[in-house]
PDB file of C-alpha atoms and ligand atoms in Angstrom:
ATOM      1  CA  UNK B 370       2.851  18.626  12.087  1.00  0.00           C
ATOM      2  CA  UNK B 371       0.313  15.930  11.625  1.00  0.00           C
ATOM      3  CA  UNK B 372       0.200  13.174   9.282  1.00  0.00           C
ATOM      4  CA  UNK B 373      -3.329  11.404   8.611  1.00  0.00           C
ATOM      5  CA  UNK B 374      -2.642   7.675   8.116  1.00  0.00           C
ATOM      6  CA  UNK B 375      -5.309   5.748   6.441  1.00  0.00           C
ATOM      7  CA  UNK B 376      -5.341   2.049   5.791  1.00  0.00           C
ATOM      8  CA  UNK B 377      -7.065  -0.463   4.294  1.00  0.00           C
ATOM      9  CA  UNK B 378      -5.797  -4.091   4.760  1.00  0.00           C
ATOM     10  CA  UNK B 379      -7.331  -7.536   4.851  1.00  0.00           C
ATOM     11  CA  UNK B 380      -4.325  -9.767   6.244  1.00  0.00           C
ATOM     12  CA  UNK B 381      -1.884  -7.600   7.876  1.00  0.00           C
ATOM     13  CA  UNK B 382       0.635  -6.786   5.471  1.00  0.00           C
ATOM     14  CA  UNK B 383      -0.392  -2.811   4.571  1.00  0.00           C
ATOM     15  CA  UNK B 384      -1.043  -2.578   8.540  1.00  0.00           C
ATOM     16  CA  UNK B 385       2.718  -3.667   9.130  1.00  0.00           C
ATOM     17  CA  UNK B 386       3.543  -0.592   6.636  1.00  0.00           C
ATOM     18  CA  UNK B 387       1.241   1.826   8.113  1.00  0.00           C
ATOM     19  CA  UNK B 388       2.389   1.309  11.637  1.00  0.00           C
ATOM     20  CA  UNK B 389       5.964   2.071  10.400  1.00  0.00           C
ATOM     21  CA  UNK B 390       4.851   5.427   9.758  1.00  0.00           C
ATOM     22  CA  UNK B 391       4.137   5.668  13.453  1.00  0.00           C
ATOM     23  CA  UNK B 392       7.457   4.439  14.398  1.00  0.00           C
ATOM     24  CA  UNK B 393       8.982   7.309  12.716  1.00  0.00           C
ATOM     25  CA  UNK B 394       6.799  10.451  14.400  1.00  0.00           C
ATOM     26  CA  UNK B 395       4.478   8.595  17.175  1.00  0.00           C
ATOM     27  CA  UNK B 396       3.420  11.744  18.077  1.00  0.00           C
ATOM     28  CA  UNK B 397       2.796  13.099  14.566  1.00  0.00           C
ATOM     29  CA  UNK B 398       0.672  10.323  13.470  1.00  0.00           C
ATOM     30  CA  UNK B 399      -2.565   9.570  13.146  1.00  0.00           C
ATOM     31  CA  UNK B 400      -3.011   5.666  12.839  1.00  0.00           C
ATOM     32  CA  UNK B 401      -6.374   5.062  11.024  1.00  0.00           C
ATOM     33  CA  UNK B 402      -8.164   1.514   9.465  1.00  0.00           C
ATOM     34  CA  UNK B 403     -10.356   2.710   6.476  1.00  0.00           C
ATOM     35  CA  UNK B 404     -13.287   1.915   7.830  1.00  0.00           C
ATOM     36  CA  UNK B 405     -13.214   5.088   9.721  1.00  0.00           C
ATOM     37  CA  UNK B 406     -12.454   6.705   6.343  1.00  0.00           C
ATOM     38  CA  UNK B 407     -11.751  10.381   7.945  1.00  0.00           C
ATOM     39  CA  UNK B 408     -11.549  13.433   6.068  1.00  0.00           C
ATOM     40  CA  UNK B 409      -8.277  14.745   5.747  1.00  0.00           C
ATOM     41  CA  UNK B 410      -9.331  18.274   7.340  1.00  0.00           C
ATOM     42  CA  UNK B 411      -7.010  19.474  10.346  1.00  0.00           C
ATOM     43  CA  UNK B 412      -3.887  17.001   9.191  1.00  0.00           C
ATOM     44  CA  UNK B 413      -1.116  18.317   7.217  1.00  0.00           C
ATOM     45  CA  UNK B 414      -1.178  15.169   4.504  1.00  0.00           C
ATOM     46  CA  UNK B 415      -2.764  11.857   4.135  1.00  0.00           C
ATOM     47  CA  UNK B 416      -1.107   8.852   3.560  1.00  0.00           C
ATOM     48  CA  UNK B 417      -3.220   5.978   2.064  1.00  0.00           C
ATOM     49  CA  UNK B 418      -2.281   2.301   2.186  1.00  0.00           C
ATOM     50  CA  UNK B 419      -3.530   0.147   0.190  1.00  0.00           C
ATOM     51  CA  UNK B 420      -3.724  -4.051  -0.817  1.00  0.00           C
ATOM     52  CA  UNK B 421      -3.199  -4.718  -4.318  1.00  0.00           C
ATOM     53  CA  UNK B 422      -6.876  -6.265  -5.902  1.00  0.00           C
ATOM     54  CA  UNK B 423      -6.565  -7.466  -9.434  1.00  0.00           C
ATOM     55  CA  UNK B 424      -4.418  -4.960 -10.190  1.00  0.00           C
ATOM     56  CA  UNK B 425      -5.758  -2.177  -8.613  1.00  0.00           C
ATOM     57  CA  UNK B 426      -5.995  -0.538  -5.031  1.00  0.00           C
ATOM     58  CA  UNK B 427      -8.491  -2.378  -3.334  1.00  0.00           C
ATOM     59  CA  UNK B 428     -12.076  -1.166  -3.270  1.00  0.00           C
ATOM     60  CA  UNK B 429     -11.944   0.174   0.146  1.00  0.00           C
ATOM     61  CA  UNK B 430      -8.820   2.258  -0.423  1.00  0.00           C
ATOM     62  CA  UNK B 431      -9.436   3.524  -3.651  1.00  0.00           C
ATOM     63  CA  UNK B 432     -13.080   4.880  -2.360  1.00  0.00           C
ATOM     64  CA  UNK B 433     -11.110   6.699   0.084  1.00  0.00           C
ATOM     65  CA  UNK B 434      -8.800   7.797  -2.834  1.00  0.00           C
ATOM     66  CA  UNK B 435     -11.446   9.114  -4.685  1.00  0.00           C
ATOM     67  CA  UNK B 436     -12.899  11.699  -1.811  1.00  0.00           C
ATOM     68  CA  UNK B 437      -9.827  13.402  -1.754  1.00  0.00           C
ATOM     69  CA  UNK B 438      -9.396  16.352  -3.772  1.00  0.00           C
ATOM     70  CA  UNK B 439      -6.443  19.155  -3.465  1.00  0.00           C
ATOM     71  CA  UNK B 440      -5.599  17.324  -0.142  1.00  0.00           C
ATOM     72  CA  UNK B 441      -1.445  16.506   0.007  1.00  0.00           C
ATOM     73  CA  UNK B 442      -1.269  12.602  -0.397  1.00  0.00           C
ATOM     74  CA  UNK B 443       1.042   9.924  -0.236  1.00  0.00           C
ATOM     75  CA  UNK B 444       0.390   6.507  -1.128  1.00  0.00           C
ATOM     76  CA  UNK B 445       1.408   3.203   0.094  1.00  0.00           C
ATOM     77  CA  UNK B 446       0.427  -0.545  -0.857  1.00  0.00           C
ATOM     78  CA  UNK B 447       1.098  -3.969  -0.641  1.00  0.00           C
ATOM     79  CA  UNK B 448       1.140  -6.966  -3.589  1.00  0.00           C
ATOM     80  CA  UNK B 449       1.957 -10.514  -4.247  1.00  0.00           C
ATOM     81  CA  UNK B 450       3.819  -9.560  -7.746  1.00  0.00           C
ATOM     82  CA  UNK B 451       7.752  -8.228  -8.017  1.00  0.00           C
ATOM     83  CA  UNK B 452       7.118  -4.488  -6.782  1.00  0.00           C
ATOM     84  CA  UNK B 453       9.534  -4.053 -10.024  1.00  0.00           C
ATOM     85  CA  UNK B 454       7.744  -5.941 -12.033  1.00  0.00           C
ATOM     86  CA  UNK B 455       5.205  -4.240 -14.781  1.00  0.00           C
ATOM     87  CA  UNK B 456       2.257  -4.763 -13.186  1.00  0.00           C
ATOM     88  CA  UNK B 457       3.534  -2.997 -10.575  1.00  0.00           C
ATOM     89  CA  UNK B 458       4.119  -0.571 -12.340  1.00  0.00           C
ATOM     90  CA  UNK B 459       0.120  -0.016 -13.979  1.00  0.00           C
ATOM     91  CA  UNK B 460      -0.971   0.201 -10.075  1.00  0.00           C
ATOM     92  CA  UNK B 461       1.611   3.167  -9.541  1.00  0.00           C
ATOM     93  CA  UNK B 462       0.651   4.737 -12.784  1.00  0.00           C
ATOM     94  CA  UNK B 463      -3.375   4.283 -11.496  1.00  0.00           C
ATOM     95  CA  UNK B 464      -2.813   5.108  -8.314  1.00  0.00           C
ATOM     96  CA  UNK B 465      -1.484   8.415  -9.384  1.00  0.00           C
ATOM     97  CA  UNK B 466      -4.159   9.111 -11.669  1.00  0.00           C
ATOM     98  CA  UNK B 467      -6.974   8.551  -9.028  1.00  0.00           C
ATOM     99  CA  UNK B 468      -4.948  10.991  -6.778  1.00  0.00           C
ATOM    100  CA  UNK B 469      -4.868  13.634  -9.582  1.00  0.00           C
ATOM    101  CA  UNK B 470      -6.585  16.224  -8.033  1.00  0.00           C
ATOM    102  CA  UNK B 471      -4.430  16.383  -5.341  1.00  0.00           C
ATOM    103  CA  UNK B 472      -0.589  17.032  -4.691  1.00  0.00           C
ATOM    104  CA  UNK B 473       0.939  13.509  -4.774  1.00  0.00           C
ATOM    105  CA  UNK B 474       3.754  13.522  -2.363  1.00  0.00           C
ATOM    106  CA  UNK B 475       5.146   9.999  -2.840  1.00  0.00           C
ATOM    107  CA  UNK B 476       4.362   6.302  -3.578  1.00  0.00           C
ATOM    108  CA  UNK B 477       5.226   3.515  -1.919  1.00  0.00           C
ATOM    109  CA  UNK B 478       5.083  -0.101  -3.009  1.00  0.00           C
ATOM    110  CA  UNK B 479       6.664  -3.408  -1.653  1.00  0.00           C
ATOM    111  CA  UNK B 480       5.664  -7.249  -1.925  1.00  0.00           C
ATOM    112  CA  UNK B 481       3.342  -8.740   0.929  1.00  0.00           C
ATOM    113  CA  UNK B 482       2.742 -12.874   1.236  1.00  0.00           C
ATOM    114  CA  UNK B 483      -0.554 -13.768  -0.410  1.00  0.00           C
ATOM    115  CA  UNK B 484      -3.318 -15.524   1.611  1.00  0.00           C
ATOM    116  CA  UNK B 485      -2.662 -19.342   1.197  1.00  0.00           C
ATOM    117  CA  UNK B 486      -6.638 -19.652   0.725  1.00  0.00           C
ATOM    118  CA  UNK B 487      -6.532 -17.172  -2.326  1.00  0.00           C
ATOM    119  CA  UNK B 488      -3.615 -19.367  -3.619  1.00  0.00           C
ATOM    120  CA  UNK B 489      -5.689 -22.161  -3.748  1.00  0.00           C
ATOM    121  CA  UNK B 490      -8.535 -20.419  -5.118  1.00  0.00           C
ATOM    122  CA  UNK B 491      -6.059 -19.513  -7.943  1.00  0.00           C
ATOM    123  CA  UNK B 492      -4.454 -22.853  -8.542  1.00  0.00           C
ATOM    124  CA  UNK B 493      -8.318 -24.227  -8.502  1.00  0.00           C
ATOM    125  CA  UNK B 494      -9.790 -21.660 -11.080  1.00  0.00           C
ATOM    126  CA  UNK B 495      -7.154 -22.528 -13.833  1.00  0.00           C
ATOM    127  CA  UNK B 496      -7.081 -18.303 -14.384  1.00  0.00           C
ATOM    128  CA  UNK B 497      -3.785 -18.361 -12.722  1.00  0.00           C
ATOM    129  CA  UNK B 498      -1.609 -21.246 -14.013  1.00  0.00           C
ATOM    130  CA  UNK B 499       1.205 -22.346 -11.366  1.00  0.00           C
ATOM    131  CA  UNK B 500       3.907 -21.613 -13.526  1.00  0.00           C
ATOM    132  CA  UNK B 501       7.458 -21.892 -12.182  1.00  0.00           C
ATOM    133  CA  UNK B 502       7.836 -18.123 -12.168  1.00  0.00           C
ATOM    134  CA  UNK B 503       4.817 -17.608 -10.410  1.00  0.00           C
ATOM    135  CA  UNK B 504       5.525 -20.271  -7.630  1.00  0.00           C
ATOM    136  CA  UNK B 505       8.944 -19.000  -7.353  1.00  0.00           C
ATOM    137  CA  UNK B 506       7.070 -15.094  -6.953  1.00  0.00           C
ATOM    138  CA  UNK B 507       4.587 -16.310  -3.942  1.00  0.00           C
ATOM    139  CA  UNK B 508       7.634 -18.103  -2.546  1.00  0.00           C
ATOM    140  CA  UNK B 509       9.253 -15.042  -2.055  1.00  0.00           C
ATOM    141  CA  UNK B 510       6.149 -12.934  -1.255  1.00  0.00           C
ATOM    142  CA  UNK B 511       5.648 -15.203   1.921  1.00  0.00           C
ATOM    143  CA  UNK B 512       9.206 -13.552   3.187  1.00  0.00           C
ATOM    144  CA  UNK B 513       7.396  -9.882   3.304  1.00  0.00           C
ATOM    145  CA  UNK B 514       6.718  -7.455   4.139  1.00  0.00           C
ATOM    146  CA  UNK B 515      10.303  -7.995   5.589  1.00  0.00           C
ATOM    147  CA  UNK B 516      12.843  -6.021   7.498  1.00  0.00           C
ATOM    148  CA  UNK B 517      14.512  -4.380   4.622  1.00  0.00           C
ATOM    149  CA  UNK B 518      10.891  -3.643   3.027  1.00  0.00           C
ATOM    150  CA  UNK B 519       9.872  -1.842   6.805  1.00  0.00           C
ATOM    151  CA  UNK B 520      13.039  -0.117   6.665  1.00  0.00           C
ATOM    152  CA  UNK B 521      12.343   1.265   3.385  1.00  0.00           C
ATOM    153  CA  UNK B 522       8.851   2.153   4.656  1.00  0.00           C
ATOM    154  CA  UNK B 523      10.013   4.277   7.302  1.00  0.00           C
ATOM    155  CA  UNK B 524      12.960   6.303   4.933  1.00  0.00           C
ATOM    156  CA  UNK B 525       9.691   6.874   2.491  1.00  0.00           C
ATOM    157  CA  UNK B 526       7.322   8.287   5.074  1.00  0.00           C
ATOM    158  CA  UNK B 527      10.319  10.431   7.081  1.00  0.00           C
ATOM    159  CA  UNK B 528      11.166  11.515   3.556  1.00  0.00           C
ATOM    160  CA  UNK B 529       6.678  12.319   3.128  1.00  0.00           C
ATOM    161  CA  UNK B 530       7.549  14.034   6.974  1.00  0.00           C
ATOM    162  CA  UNK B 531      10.476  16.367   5.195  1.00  0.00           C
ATOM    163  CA  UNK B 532       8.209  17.322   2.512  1.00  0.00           C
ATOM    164  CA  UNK B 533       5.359  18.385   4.590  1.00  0.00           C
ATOM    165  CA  UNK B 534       7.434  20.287   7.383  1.00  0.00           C
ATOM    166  CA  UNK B 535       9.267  21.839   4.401  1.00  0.00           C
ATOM    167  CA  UNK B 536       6.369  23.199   2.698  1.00  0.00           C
ATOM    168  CA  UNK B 537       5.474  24.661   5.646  1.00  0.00           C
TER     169      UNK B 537
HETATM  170  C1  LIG K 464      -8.721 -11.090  -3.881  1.00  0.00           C
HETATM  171  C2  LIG K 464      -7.255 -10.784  -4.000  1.00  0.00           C
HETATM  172  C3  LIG K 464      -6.779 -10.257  -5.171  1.00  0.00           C
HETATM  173  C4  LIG K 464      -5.401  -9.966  -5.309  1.00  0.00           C
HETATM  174  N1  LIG K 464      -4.961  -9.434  -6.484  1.00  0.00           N
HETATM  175  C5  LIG K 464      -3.635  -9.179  -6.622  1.00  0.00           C
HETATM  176  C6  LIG K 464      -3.141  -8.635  -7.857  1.00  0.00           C
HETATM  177  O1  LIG K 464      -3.857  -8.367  -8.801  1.00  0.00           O
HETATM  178  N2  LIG K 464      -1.812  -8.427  -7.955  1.00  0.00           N
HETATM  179  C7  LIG K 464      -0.937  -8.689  -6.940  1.00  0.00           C
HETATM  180  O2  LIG K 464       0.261  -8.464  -7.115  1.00  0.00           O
HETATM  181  N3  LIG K 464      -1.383  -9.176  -5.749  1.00  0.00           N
HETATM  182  C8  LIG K 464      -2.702  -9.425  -5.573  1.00  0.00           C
HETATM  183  N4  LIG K 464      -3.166  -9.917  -4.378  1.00  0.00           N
HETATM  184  C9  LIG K 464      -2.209 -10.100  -3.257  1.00  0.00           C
HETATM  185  C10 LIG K 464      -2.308  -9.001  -2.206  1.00  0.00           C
HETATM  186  O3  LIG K 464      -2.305  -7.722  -2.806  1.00  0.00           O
HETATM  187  C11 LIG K 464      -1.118  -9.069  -1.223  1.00  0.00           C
HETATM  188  O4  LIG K 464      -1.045 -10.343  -0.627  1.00  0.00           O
HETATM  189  C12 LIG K 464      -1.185  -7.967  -0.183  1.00  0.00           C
HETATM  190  O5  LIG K 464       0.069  -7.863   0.463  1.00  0.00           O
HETATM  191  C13 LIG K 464      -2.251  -8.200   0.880  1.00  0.00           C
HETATM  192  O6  LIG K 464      -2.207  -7.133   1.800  1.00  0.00           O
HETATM  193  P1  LIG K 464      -2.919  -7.150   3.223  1.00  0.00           P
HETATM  194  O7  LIG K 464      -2.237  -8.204   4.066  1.00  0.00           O
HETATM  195  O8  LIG K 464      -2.708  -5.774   3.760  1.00  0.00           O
HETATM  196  O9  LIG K 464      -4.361  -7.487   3.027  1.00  0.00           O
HETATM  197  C14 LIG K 464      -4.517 -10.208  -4.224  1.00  0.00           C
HETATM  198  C15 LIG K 464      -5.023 -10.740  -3.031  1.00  0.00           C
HETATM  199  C16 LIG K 464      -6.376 -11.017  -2.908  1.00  0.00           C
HETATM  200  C17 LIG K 464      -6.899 -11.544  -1.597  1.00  0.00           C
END
């Protein structure tokens, strides 16, 4: 079995999820920054990893997203909001529709601390008021990706691993 891991990630967070893959199945992963962007071909699935961008997958990954079609795909990412929050939510719901012409196998989706630069930027620009909720949200997206959030990486990708050696 062989699971394709691609990855796109700017500060480390997605990385931290992607290697958690490889802690699962060393020998059944293939560890990949999306620069490389391989094709799938010759690996059972892909898994993509993505960092939340203004509410979408970030360029990088979702190019990658696009070149897939009737691969099997799972998809991870990283963001500064609540991972239950609704915004959350809309990256799910477009992450599934840019991976619609391919099995979906899973998504993925915890909170990752937000560059402190970028939260300047934000409190500078006036777009992004410092409200209490949102200091009180980048307060607790400094604590991740955390252990709990790593621990539910690896149950998602051993549960991607099931699916793949089951539908075999
Ligand atoms: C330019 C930029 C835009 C971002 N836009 C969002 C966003 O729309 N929603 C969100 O929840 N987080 C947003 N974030 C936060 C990142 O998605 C988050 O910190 C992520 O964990 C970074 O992952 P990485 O360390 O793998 O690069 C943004 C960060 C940057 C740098």
């Amino acid at each position: 079995m062989s699971l394709l891991v691609v990855y796109s990630s700017r500060t480390g967070n997605t990385r931290k999820i992607a290697e958690a893959a490889q802690e699962v199945l060393p020998d059944d992963v293939v560890l990949v920054p999306v620069a490389e962007a391989p094709a799938p071909n010759g690996h059972d699935a892909v898994a993509v990893g993505y960092w939340v961008d203004r509410g979408r997958p970030d360029p990088k990954a979702l190019k990658y997203m696009e070149s897939l079609n009737g691969a099997k795909v799972a998809a991870f990412g990283t963001l500064g909001a609540d991972p239950n929050s609704p915004h959350a939510e809309d990256v799910l719901k477009h992450t599934e529709e840019l991976l619609q012409n391919n099995e979906l196998l899973g998504q993925f989706l915890c909170q990752g601390k937000v560059d402190p630069a970028v939260v300047e930027t934000m409190k500078r620009s006036g777009r992004h008021p410092m409200t209490p909720e949102r200091m009180d949200n980048l307060r607790e997206a400094s604590k991740h990706p955390d252990n709990t959030d790593l621990k539910n990486a690896r149950d998602f990708f051993r549960d991607v691993f099931e699916k793949i050696s089951g539908g075999k």
